[in-house]
Backbone atoms as SQL, in Angstrom:
CREATE TABLE atoms (id INTEGER PRIMARY KEY, chain TEXT, resi INTEGER, resn TEXT, atom TEXT, x REAL, y REAL, z REAL);
INSERT INTO atoms VALUES
  (1, 'A', 1, 'MET', 'N', -38.489, 42.617, 78.112),
  (2, 'A', 1, 'MET', 'CA', -38.304, 41.680, 78.092),
  (3, 'A', 1, 'MET', 'C', -37.168, 41.939, 75.850),
  (4, 'A', 2, 'GLU', 'N', -36.216, 42.147, 75.446),
  (5, 'A', 2, 'GLU', 'CA', -36.717, 42.216, 73.961),
  (6, 'A', 2, 'GLU', 'C', -36.243, 40.643, 73.229),
  (7, 'A', 3, 'LEU', 'N', -36.676, 41.020, 72.141),
  (8, 'A', 3, 'LEU', 'CA', -37.126, 39.378, 71.893),
  (9, 'A', 3, 'LEU', 'C', -35.857, 39.150, 70.814),
  (10, 'A', 4, 'ASP', 'N', -35.364, 37.979, 70.253),
  (11, 'A', 4, 'ASP', 'CA', -34.066, 38.293, 69.158),
  (12, 'A', 4, 'ASP', 'C', -34.648, 37.914, 67.721),
  (13, 'A', 5, 'SER', 'N', -34.426, 39.437, 66.708),
  (14, 'A', 5, 'SER', 'CA', -34.974, 40.061, 64.695),
  (15, 'A', 5, 'SER', 'C', -35.061, 37.889, 64.821),
  (16, 'A', 6, 'LYS', 'N', -34.096, 37.576, 64.476),
  (17, 'A', 6, 'LYS', 'CA', -34.299, 36.523, 64.396),
  (18, 'A', 6, 'LYS', 'C', -35.546, 34.982, 64.824),
  (19, 'A', 7, 'ARG', 'N', -35.226, 34.862, 65.811),
  (20, 'A', 7, 'ARG', 'CA', -36.524, 34.221, 66.965),
  (21, 'A', 7, 'ARG', 'C', -37.369, 35.089, 66.356),
  (22, 'A', 8, 'THR', 'N', -38.129, 35.821, 66.235),
  (23, 'A', 8, 'THR', 'CA', -39.279, 36.647, 65.866),
  (24, 'A', 8, 'THR', 'C', -39.433, 35.892, 64.964),
  (25, 'A', 9, 'ALA', 'N', -38.677, 35.965, 63.914),
  (26, 'A', 9, 'ALA', 'CA', -39.201, 35.991, 61.887),
  (27, 'A', 9, 'ALA', 'C', -39.339, 34.401, 62.059),
  (28, 'A', 10, 'VAL', 'N', -39.224, 33.288, 62.044),
  (29, 'A', 10, 'VAL', 'CA', -38.904, 32.405, 62.507),
  (30, 'A', 10, 'VAL', 'C', -40.288, 32.355, 62.315),
  (31, 'A', 11, 'ILE', 'N', -40.633, 32.560, 64.338),
  (32, 'A', 11, 'ILE', 'CA', -42.381, 32.491, 64.647),
  (33, 'A', 11, 'ILE', 'C', -43.048, 33.284, 63.900),
  (34, 'A', 12, 'PHE', 'N', -43.303, 34.210, 62.885),
  (35, 'A', 12, 'PHE', 'CA', -44.234, 35.285, 62.360),
  (36, 'A', 12, 'PHE', 'C', -44.393, 34.237, 61.034),
  (37, 'A', 13, 'LYS', 'N', -43.341, 33.312, 60.769),
  (38, 'A', 13, 'LYS', 'CA', -43.259, 32.706, 59.581),
  (39, 'A', 13, 'LYS', 'C', -43.726, 31.259, 59.770),
  (40, 'A', 14, 'ALA', 'N', -44.619, 31.633, 61.143),
  (41, 'A', 14, 'ALA', 'CA', -46.021, 29.866, 61.483),
  (42, 'A', 14, 'ALA', 'C', -46.366, 29.964, 61.123),
  (43, 'A', 15, 'PHE', 'N', -47.124, 31.799, 61.000),
  (44, 'A', 15, 'PHE', 'CA', -47.634, 32.018, 60.791),
  (45, 'A', 15, 'PHE', 'C', -48.352, 32.945, 59.275),
  (46, 'A', 16, 'CYS', 'N', -47.429, 33.018, 58.354),
  (47, 'A', 16, 'CYS', 'CA', -48.367, 33.907, 57.046),
  (48, 'A', 16, 'CYS', 'C', -48.004, 32.651, 56.178),
  (49, 'A', 17, 'ASP', 'N', -48.740, 31.461, 56.190),
  (50, 'A', 17, 'ASP', 'CA', -49.418, 30.975, 55.123),
  (51, 'A', 17, 'ASP', 'C', -50.578, 30.821, 55.698),
  (52, 'A', 18, 'GLU', 'N', -52.125, 29.992, 54.681),
  (53, 'A', 18, 'GLU', 'CA', -53.238, 30.290, 55.193),
  (54, 'A', 18, 'GLU', 'C', -53.195, 28.480, 55.425),
  (55, 'A', 19, 'ASN', 'N', -52.852, 27.880, 55.380),
  (56, 'A', 19, 'ASN', 'CA', -53.095, 26.964, 56.188),
  (57, 'A', 19, 'ASN', 'C', -51.719, 25.688, 57.505),
  (58, 'A', 20, 'ARG', 'N', -51.256, 26.802, 57.446),
  (59, 'A', 20, 'ARG', 'CA', -51.055, 26.882, 58.512),
  (60, 'A', 20, 'ARG', 'C', -51.929, 27.469, 59.633),
  (61, 'A', 21, 'ILE', 'N', -52.179, 28.603, 58.507),
  (62, 'A', 21, 'ILE', 'CA', -52.860, 28.292, 59.870),
  (63, 'A', 21, 'ILE', 'C', -54.787, 28.142, 60.479),
  (64, 'A', 22, 'ARG', 'N', -55.094, 27.945, 59.016),
  (65, 'A', 22, 'ARG', 'CA', -56.065, 26.030, 59.473),
  (66, 'A', 22, 'ARG', 'C', -55.630, 25.440, 60.662),
  (67, 'A', 23, 'ILE', 'N', -54.409, 25.030, 60.342),
  (68, 'A', 23, 'ILE', 'CA', -54.275, 24.558, 61.050),
  (69, 'A', 23, 'ILE', 'C', -53.601, 24.642, 62.845),
  (70, 'A', 24, 'LEU', 'N', -53.350, 25.405, 63.144),
  (71, 'A', 24, 'LEU', 'CA', -53.147, 26.517, 63.977),
  (72, 'A', 24, 'LEU', 'C', -54.945, 26.623, 64.702),
  (73, 'A', 25, 'LYS', 'N', -55.605, 26.688, 64.202),
  (74, 'A', 25, 'LYS', 'CA', -57.513, 26.567, 64.320),
  (75, 'A', 25, 'LYS', 'C', -57.421, 25.502, 64.895),
  (76, 'A', 26, 'LEU', 'N', -57.486, 24.903, 63.740),
  (77, 'A', 26, 'LEU', 'CA', -57.474, 23.400, 64.220),
  (78, 'A', 26, 'LEU', 'C', -57.260, 22.646, 65.334),
  (79, 'A', 27, 'LEU', 'N', -55.635, 23.081, 65.780),
  (80, 'A', 27, 'LEU', 'CA', -55.021, 22.708, 67.626),
  (81, 'A', 27, 'LEU', 'C', -55.659, 23.383, 68.570),
  (82, 'A', 28, 'SER', 'N', -56.665, 24.448, 68.120),
  (83, 'A', 28, 'SER', 'CA', -56.877, 25.608, 69.058),
  (84, 'A', 28, 'SER', 'C', -57.822, 24.430, 70.394),
  (85, 'A', 29, 'THR', 'N', -58.465, 23.646, 69.889),
  (86, 'A', 29, 'THR', 'CA', -59.032, 22.970, 70.310),
  (87, 'A', 29, 'THR', 'C', -58.504, 21.988, 70.943),
  (88, 'A', 30, 'GLY', 'N', -57.586, 21.348, 70.763),
  (89, 'A', 30, 'GLY', 'CA', -56.933, 20.431, 71.507),
  (90, 'A', 30, 'GLY', 'C', -55.719, 19.476, 70.381),
  (91, 'A', 31, 'GLU', 'N', -55.235, 19.278, 70.906),
  (92, 'A', 31, 'GLU', 'CA', -54.020, 17.367, 70.575),
  (93, 'A', 31, 'GLU', 'C', -55.105, 17.176, 68.733),
  (94, 'A', 32, 'LYS', 'N', -54.621, 16.775, 67.954),
  (95, 'A', 32, 'LYS', 'CA', -55.123, 16.140, 66.553),
  (96, 'A', 32, 'LYS', 'C', -53.703, 15.398, 66.094),
  (97, 'A', 33, 'CYS', 'N', -53.829, 14.360, 65.446),
  (98, 'A', 33, 'CYS', 'CA', -53.651, 13.380, 65.217),
  (99, 'A', 33, 'CYS', 'C', -52.849, 13.315, 63.925),
  (100, 'A', 34, 'ALA', 'N', -52.218, 13.066, 63.035),
  (101, 'A', 34, 'ALA', 'CA', -51.292, 13.864, 61.561),
  (102, 'A', 34, 'ALA', 'C', -52.956, 14.121, 60.201),
  (103, 'A', 35, 'CYS', 'N', -53.421, 12.222, 60.580),
  (104, 'A', 35, 'CYS', 'CA', -54.557, 11.163, 59.826),
  (105, 'A', 35, 'CYS', 'C', -54.811, 12.871, 60.513),
  (106, 'A', 36, 'ARG', 'N', -55.809, 12.823, 61.086),
  (107, 'A', 36, 'ARG', 'CA', -56.798, 14.143, 61.046),
  (108, 'A', 36, 'ARG', 'C', -56.568, 15.131, 60.113),
  (109, 'A', 37, 'LEU', 'N', -55.782, 15.112, 60.622),
  (110, 'A', 37, 'LEU', 'CA', -54.858, 17.069, 60.001),
  (111, 'A', 37, 'LEU', 'C', -54.969, 16.994, 58.465),
  (112, 'A', 38, 'LEU', 'N', -55.662, 16.088, 57.328),
  (113, 'A', 38, 'LEU', 'CA', -54.941, 15.461, 56.316),
  (114, 'A', 38, 'LEU', 'C', -56.135, 15.295, 55.573),
  (115, 'A', 39, 'GLU', 'N', -57.016, 14.973, 56.648),
  (116, 'A', 39, 'GLU', 'CA', -58.163, 14.534, 56.451),
  (117, 'A', 39, 'GLU', 'C', -58.764, 15.881, 56.392),
  (118, 'A', 40, 'GLU', 'N', -59.325, 16.439, 57.357),
  (119, 'A', 40, 'GLU', 'CA', -59.668, 18.056, 57.687),
  (120, 'A', 40, 'GLU', 'C', -58.683, 19.127, 56.121),
  (121, 'A', 41, 'LEU', 'N', -57.335, 18.883, 56.167),
  (122, 'A', 41, 'LEU', 'CA', -56.902, 20.295, 55.725),
  (123, 'A', 41, 'LEU', 'C', -57.678, 19.905, 53.872),
  (124, 'A', 42, 'GLU', 'N', -57.116, 18.457, 53.564),
  (125, 'A', 42, 'GLU', 'CA', -57.089, 17.978, 51.985),
  (126, 'A', 42, 'GLU', 'C', -55.472, 18.284, 51.673),
  (127, 'A', 43, 'ILE', 'N', -54.901, 18.549, 52.447),
  (128, 'A', 43, 'ILE', 'CA', -53.141, 18.688, 50.931),
  (129, 'A', 43, 'ILE', 'C', -53.047, 17.403, 51.541),
  (130, 'A', 44, 'THR', 'N', -51.564, 17.108, 50.665),
  (131, 'A', 44, 'THR', 'CA', -51.175, 15.614, 51.165),
  (132, 'A', 44, 'THR', 'C', -49.474, 15.543, 52.182),
  (133, 'A', 45, 'GLN', 'N', -49.583, 14.684, 52.579),
  (134, 'A', 45, 'GLN', 'CA', -48.618, 14.182, 53.953),
  (135, 'A', 45, 'GLN', 'C', -47.016, 15.277, 53.651),
  (136, 'A', 46, 'PRO', 'N', -46.635, 14.747, 52.589),
  (137, 'A', 46, 'PRO', 'CA', -45.471, 15.560, 52.019),
  (138, 'A', 46, 'PRO', 'C', -45.451, 17.456, 52.377),
  (139, 'A', 47, 'THR', 'N', -46.616, 16.860, 51.992),
  (140, 'A', 47, 'THR', 'CA', -46.747, 19.531, 51.994),
  (141, 'A', 47, 'THR', 'C', -48.004, 19.340, 54.517),
  (142, 'A', 48, 'LEU', 'N', -47.666, 18.918, 54.637),
  (143, 'A', 48, 'LEU', 'CA', -48.407, 19.053, 55.757),
  (144, 'A', 48, 'LEU', 'C', -47.096, 18.831, 56.115),
  (145, 'A', 49, 'SER', 'N', -46.781, 17.887, 56.416),
  (146, 'A', 49, 'SER', 'CA', -45.080, 16.929, 57.339),
  (147, 'A', 49, 'SER', 'C', -43.953, 19.118, 57.018),
  (148, 'A', 50, 'HIS', 'N', -44.317, 19.245, 55.226),
  (149, 'A', 50, 'HIS', 'CA', -43.831, 20.459, 54.822),
  (150, 'A', 50, 'HIS', 'C', -44.466, 22.091, 56.497),
  (151, 'A', 51, 'HIS', 'N', -45.794, 21.512, 56.351),
  (152, 'A', 51, 'HIS', 'CA', -46.150, 22.770, 57.101),
  (153, 'A', 51, 'HIS', 'C', -45.869, 22.730, 59.339),
  (154, 'A', 52, 'MET', 'N', -46.486, 20.886, 59.467),
  (155, 'A', 52, 'MET', 'CA', -45.810, 20.818, 60.217),
  (156, 'A', 52, 'MET', 'C', -44.640, 21.482, 60.681),
  (157, 'A', 53, 'LYS', 'N', -43.822, 21.469, 60.332),
  (158, 'A', 53, 'LYS', 'CA', -42.129, 21.490, 59.864),
  (159, 'A', 53, 'LYS', 'C', -41.970, 23.377, 61.126),
  (160, 'A', 54, 'ILE', 'N', -42.042, 23.625, 59.687),
  (161, 'A', 54, 'ILE', 'CA', -41.820, 25.184, 60.620),
  (162, 'A', 54, 'ILE', 'C', -43.008, 24.863, 61.858),
  (163, 'A', 55, 'LEU', 'N', -44.178, 25.510, 62.145),
  (164, 'A', 55, 'LEU', 'CA', -45.289, 24.607, 62.605),
  (165, 'A', 55, 'LEU', 'C', -43.837, 24.448, 63.322),
  (166, 'A', 56, 'CYS', 'N', -43.145, 23.277, 64.263),
  (167, 'A', 56, 'CYS', 'CA', -42.543, 22.870, 64.781),
  (168, 'A', 56, 'CYS', 'C', -41.727, 23.891, 65.180),
  (169, 'A', 57, 'ASP', 'N', -40.617, 23.955, 64.184),
  (170, 'A', 57, 'ASP', 'CA', -39.828, 24.669, 64.713),
  (171, 'A', 57, 'ASP', 'C', -39.920, 25.999, 65.518),
  (172, 'A', 58, 'SER', 'N', -41.144, 26.257, 64.697),
  (173, 'A', 58, 'SER', 'CA', -40.871, 27.797, 65.563),
  (174, 'A', 58, 'SER', 'C', -40.680, 27.965, 68.191),
  (175, 'A', 59, 'GLY', 'N', -41.591, 26.122, 67.474),
  (176, 'A', 59, 'GLY', 'CA', -41.621, 26.059, 68.891),
  (177, 'A', 59, 'GLY', 'C', -43.845, 26.900, 69.238),
  (178, 'A', 60, 'VAL', 'N', -44.057, 26.760, 68.499),
  (179, 'A', 60, 'VAL', 'CA', -45.492, 27.315, 68.501),
  (180, 'A', 60, 'VAL', 'C', -46.359, 26.392, 68.863),
  (181, 'A', 61, 'VAL', 'N', -46.191, 24.521, 68.159),
  (182, 'A', 61, 'VAL', 'CA', -46.456, 23.336, 68.277),
  (183, 'A', 61, 'VAL', 'C', -45.241, 22.303, 68.309),
  (184, 'A', 62, 'THR', 'N', -45.722, 21.623, 68.295),
  (185, 'A', 62, 'THR', 'CA', -44.966, 20.040, 69.973),
  (186, 'A', 62, 'THR', 'C', -45.588, 19.523, 68.588),
  (187, 'A', 63, 'GLY', 'N', -44.716, 18.076, 68.719),
  (188, 'A', 63, 'GLY', 'CA', -45.017, 16.618, 67.641),
  (189, 'A', 63, 'GLY', 'C', -45.170, 15.804, 69.295),
  (190, 'A', 64, 'ARG', 'N', -46.287, 14.416, 69.086),
  (191, 'A', 64, 'ARG', 'CA', -45.637, 13.844, 69.055),
  (192, 'A', 64, 'ARG', 'C', -45.737, 12.860, 68.642),
  (193, 'A', 65, 'LYS', 'N', -44.780, 11.526, 68.498),
  (194, 'A', 65, 'LYS', 'CA', -45.054, 10.444, 67.496),
  (195, 'A', 65, 'LYS', 'C', -45.660, 9.098, 68.632),
  (196, 'A', 66, 'GLU', 'N', -47.076, 8.748, 68.257),
  (197, 'A', 66, 'GLU', 'CA', -47.877, 7.667, 68.947),
  (198, 'A', 66, 'GLU', 'C', -48.201, 6.183, 68.199),
  (199, 'A', 67, 'GLY', 'N', -47.118, 5.341, 67.568),
  (200, 'A', 67, 'GLY', 'CA', -47.516, 4.672, 66.911),
  (201, 'A', 67, 'GLY', 'C', -46.768, 4.663, 65.817),
  (202, 'A', 68, 'LYS', 'N', -46.648, 4.751, 64.038),
  (203, 'A', 68, 'LYS', 'CA', -47.174, 5.073, 63.095),
  (204, 'A', 68, 'LYS', 'C', -46.860, 6.184, 62.697),
  (205, 'A', 69, 'TRP', 'N', -48.353, 7.435, 63.989),
  (206, 'A', 69, 'TRP', 'CA', -48.644, 8.557, 63.763),
  (207, 'A', 69, 'TRP', 'C', -48.530, 9.425, 64.489),
  (208, 'A', 70, 'MET', 'N', -47.821, 10.827, 64.150),
  (209, 'A', 70, 'MET', 'CA', -47.311, 12.330, 64.489),
  (210, 'A', 70, 'MET', 'C', -49.282, 12.869, 64.992),
  (211, 'A', 71, 'HIS', 'N', -48.232, 13.109, 66.486),
  (212, 'A', 71, 'HIS', 'CA', -50.345, 14.016, 67.390),
  (213, 'A', 71, 'HIS', 'C', -49.577, 14.884, 67.100),
  (214, 'A', 72, 'TYR', 'N', -49.880, 16.622, 66.361),
  (215, 'A', 72, 'TYR', 'CA', -49.878, 17.705, 67.547),
  (216, 'A', 72, 'TYR', 'C', -50.082, 18.654, 68.332),
  (217, 'A', 73, 'SER', 'N', -49.545, 20.034, 69.151),
  (218, 'A', 73, 'SER', 'CA', -50.927, 20.791, 69.584),
  (219, 'A', 73, 'SER', 'C', -50.339, 21.578, 69.876),
  (220, 'A', 74, 'ILE', 'N', -50.961, 22.501, 70.403),
  (221, 'A', 74, 'ILE', 'CA', -50.650, 23.714, 70.203),
  (222, 'A', 74, 'ILE', 'C', -49.412, 24.104, 71.549),
  (223, 'A', 75, 'SER', 'N', -48.654, 24.947, 71.565),
  (224, 'A', 75, 'SER', 'CA', -47.098, 24.210, 73.181),
  (225, 'A', 75, 'SER', 'C', -47.641, 26.049, 73.736),
  (226, 'A', 76, 'LYS', 'N', -47.866, 25.599, 75.176),
  (227, 'A', 76, 'LYS', 'CA', -47.999, 25.992, 75.755),
  (228, 'A', 76, 'LYS', 'C', -47.329, 27.600, 75.948),
  (229, 'A', 77, 'GLU', 'N', -46.259, 27.889, 75.715),
  (230, 'A', 77, 'GLU', 'CA', -44.191, 27.720, 75.635),
  (231, 'A', 77, 'GLU', 'C', -44.492, 29.332, 74.452),
  (232, 'A', 78, 'GLY', 'N', -44.919, 27.917, 73.875),
  (233, 'A', 78, 'GLY', 'CA', -44.123, 28.733, 72.391),
  (234, 'A', 78, 'GLY', 'C', -46.173, 29.955, 72.349),
  (235, 'A', 79, 'LYS', 'N', -47.597, 29.514, 72.491),
  (236, 'A', 79, 'LYS', 'CA', -47.701, 30.335, 72.498),
  (237, 'A', 79, 'LYS', 'C', -47.313, 32.219, 73.037),
  (238, 'A', 80, 'GLU', 'N', -47.481, 31.117, 74.025),
  (239, 'A', 80, 'GLU', 'CA', -46.269, 32.962, 75.320),
  (240, 'A', 80, 'GLU', 'C', -45.568, 33.434, 74.624),
  (241, 'A', 81, 'CYS', 'N', -44.656, 32.894, 74.079),
  (242, 'A', 81, 'CYS', 'CA', -43.486, 33.557, 73.802),
  (243, 'A', 81, 'CYS', 'C', -44.181, 34.039, 71.450),
  (244, 'A', 82, 'ALA', 'N', -45.106, 33.594, 71.629),
  (245, 'A', 82, 'ALA', 'CA', -45.428, 34.713, 69.937),
  (246, 'A', 82, 'ALA', 'C', -45.469, 35.888, 70.791),
  (247, 'A', 83, 'LEU', 'N', -47.321, 34.928, 72.063),
  (248, 'A', 83, 'LEU', 'CA', -47.645, 37.021, 71.831),
  (249, 'A', 83, 'LEU', 'C', -47.174, 37.664, 72.145),
  (250, 'A', 84, 'ARG', 'N', -45.388, 37.291, 72.833),
  (251, 'A', 84, 'ARG', 'CA', -44.186, 38.701, 73.469),
  (252, 'A', 84, 'ARG', 'C', -44.020, 38.979, 71.989),
  (253, 'A', 85, 'CYS', 'N', -43.450, 38.247, 71.654),
  (254, 'A', 85, 'CYS', 'CA', -43.032, 38.577, 70.187),
  (255, 'A', 85, 'CYS', 'C', -43.946, 40.131, 69.216),
  (256, 'A', 86, 'LEU', 'N', -45.123, 40.051, 68.941),
  (257, 'A', 86, 'LEU', 'CA', -45.611, 40.380, 69.159),
  (258, 'A', 86, 'LEU', 'C', -46.404, 41.333, 69.205),
  (259, 'A', 87, 'GLU', 'N', -46.653, 41.030, 70.673),
  (260, 'A', 87, 'GLU', 'CA', -46.388, 42.728, 71.333),
  (261, 'A', 87, 'GLU', 'C', -44.735, 43.534, 71.332),
  (262, 'A', 88, 'GLU', 'N', -44.305, 42.807, 71.555),
  (263, 'A', 88, 'GLU', 'CA', -42.633, 43.769, 71.063),
  (264, 'A', 88, 'GLU', 'C', -42.527, 44.938, 69.347),
  (265, 'A', 89, 'VAL', 'N', -43.680, 43.786, 68.542),
  (266, 'A', 89, 'VAL', 'CA', -42.889, 44.499, 67.622),
  (267, 'A', 89, 'VAL', 'C', -43.974, 45.513, 67.348),
  (268, 'A', 90, 'LEU', 'N', -44.831, 45.604, 68.169),
  (269, 'A', 90, 'LEU', 'CA', -46.190, 46.474, 67.620),
  (270, 'A', 90, 'LEU', 'C', -45.702, 47.884, 68.689),
  (271, 'A', 91, 'LYS', 'N', -44.861, 48.024, 70.051),
  (272, 'A', 91, 'LYS', 'CA', -44.670, 48.782, 70.919),
  (273, 'A', 91, 'LYS', 'C', -44.209, 50.347, 70.289),
  (274, 'A', 92, 'THR', 'N', -45.048, 50.702, 70.710),
  (275, 'A', 92, 'THR', 'CA', -44.562, 52.086, 70.082),
  (276, 'A', 92, 'THR', 'C', -43.840, 52.970, 70.768),
  (277, 'A', 93, 'ASN', 'N', -43.051, 53.977, 70.511),
  (278, 'A', 93, 'ASN', 'CA', -42.437, 55.048, 71.082),
  (279, 'A', 93, 'ASN', 'C', -42.380, 54.958, 71.663),
  (280, 'A', 94, 'ASP', 'N', -43.961, 55.609, 72.395),
  (281, 'A', 94, 'ASP', 'CA', -44.365, 56.354, 74.413),
  (282, 'A', 94, 'ASP', 'C', -44.526, 54.322, 75.376),
  (283, 'A', 95, 'GLU', 'N', -44.748, 53.403, 74.377),
  (284, 'A', 95, 'GLU', 'CA', -44.673, 52.804, 75.564),
  (285, 'A', 95, 'GLU', 'C', -43.252, 51.733, 75.705),
  (286, 'A', 96, 'LYS', 'N', -42.549, 52.341, 74.562),
  (287, 'A', 96, 'LYS', 'CA', -40.982, 51.792, 75.213),
  (288, 'A', 96, 'LYS', 'C', -40.294, 53.177, 75.318),
  (289, 'A', 97, 'ASP', 'N', -40.533, 54.170, 75.788),
  (290, 'A', 97, 'ASP', 'CA', -40.088, 55.215, 76.512),
  (291, 'A', 97, 'ASP', 'C', -38.587, 55.851, 75.821),
  (292, 'A', 98, 'ILE', 'N', -38.856, 55.894, 74.557),
  (293, 'A', 98, 'ILE', 'CA', -37.453, 55.493, 73.920),
  (294, 'A', 98, 'ILE', 'C', -37.859, 57.928, 73.077),
  (295, 'A', 99, 'LYS', 'N', -36.928, 58.426, 73.241),
  (296, 'A', 99, 'LYS', 'CA', -37.001, 60.406, 72.778),
  (297, 'A', 99, 'LYS', 'C', -37.274, 59.913, 71.644),
  (298, 'A', 100, 'SER', 'N', -38.405, 60.445, 70.361),
  (299, 'A', 100, 'SER', 'CA', -38.047, 60.733, 68.781),
  (300, 'A', 100, 'SER', 'C', -36.397, 61.450, 67.954),
  (301, 'A', 101, 'CYS', 'N', -36.014, 61.122, 67.568),
  (302, 'A', 101, 'CYS', 'CA', -34.613, 60.767, 66.820),
  (303, 'A', 101, 'CYS', 'C', -34.704, 62.457, 67.028),
  (304, 'A', 102, 'CYS', 'N', -36.302, 63.911, 67.029),
  (305, 'A', 102, 'CYS', 'CA', -35.821, 65.204, 66.130),
  (306, 'A', 102, 'CYS', 'C', -36.405, 65.861, 67.744),
  (307, 'A', 103, 'GLU', 'N', -36.040, 64.952, 69.109),
  (308, 'A', 103, 'GLU', 'CA', -36.141, 65.492, 71.251),
  (309, 'A', 103, 'GLU', 'C', -34.708, 65.505, 70.823),
  (310, 'A', 104, 'LYS', 'N', -34.935, 67.148, 70.842),
  (311, 'A', 104, 'LYS', 'CA', -33.113, 66.613, 72.132),
  (312, 'A', 104, 'LYS', 'C', -32.808, 67.247, 73.332);
């Protein structure tokens, strides 16, 4: 299955920031309230919102509102899509069954 380059870039963008990696590590143990993430990361609420938007836009993280707080978790489907993207990008020519440009 070949994935769209734009979709792949959106997913990879979610992983290219130290704070977002820290957020993903925190979420790897289960759903977390935004208030908990704020405490753990020691960042401002607008900064957290920015990072969560990028993570949610990628599909790797989902959010649900409960009262005034958002609760975030890693999406199973988003995780699987991210893994497929990484596998697709890192496939070598022998795995793709493509001839070298120099082969006749």
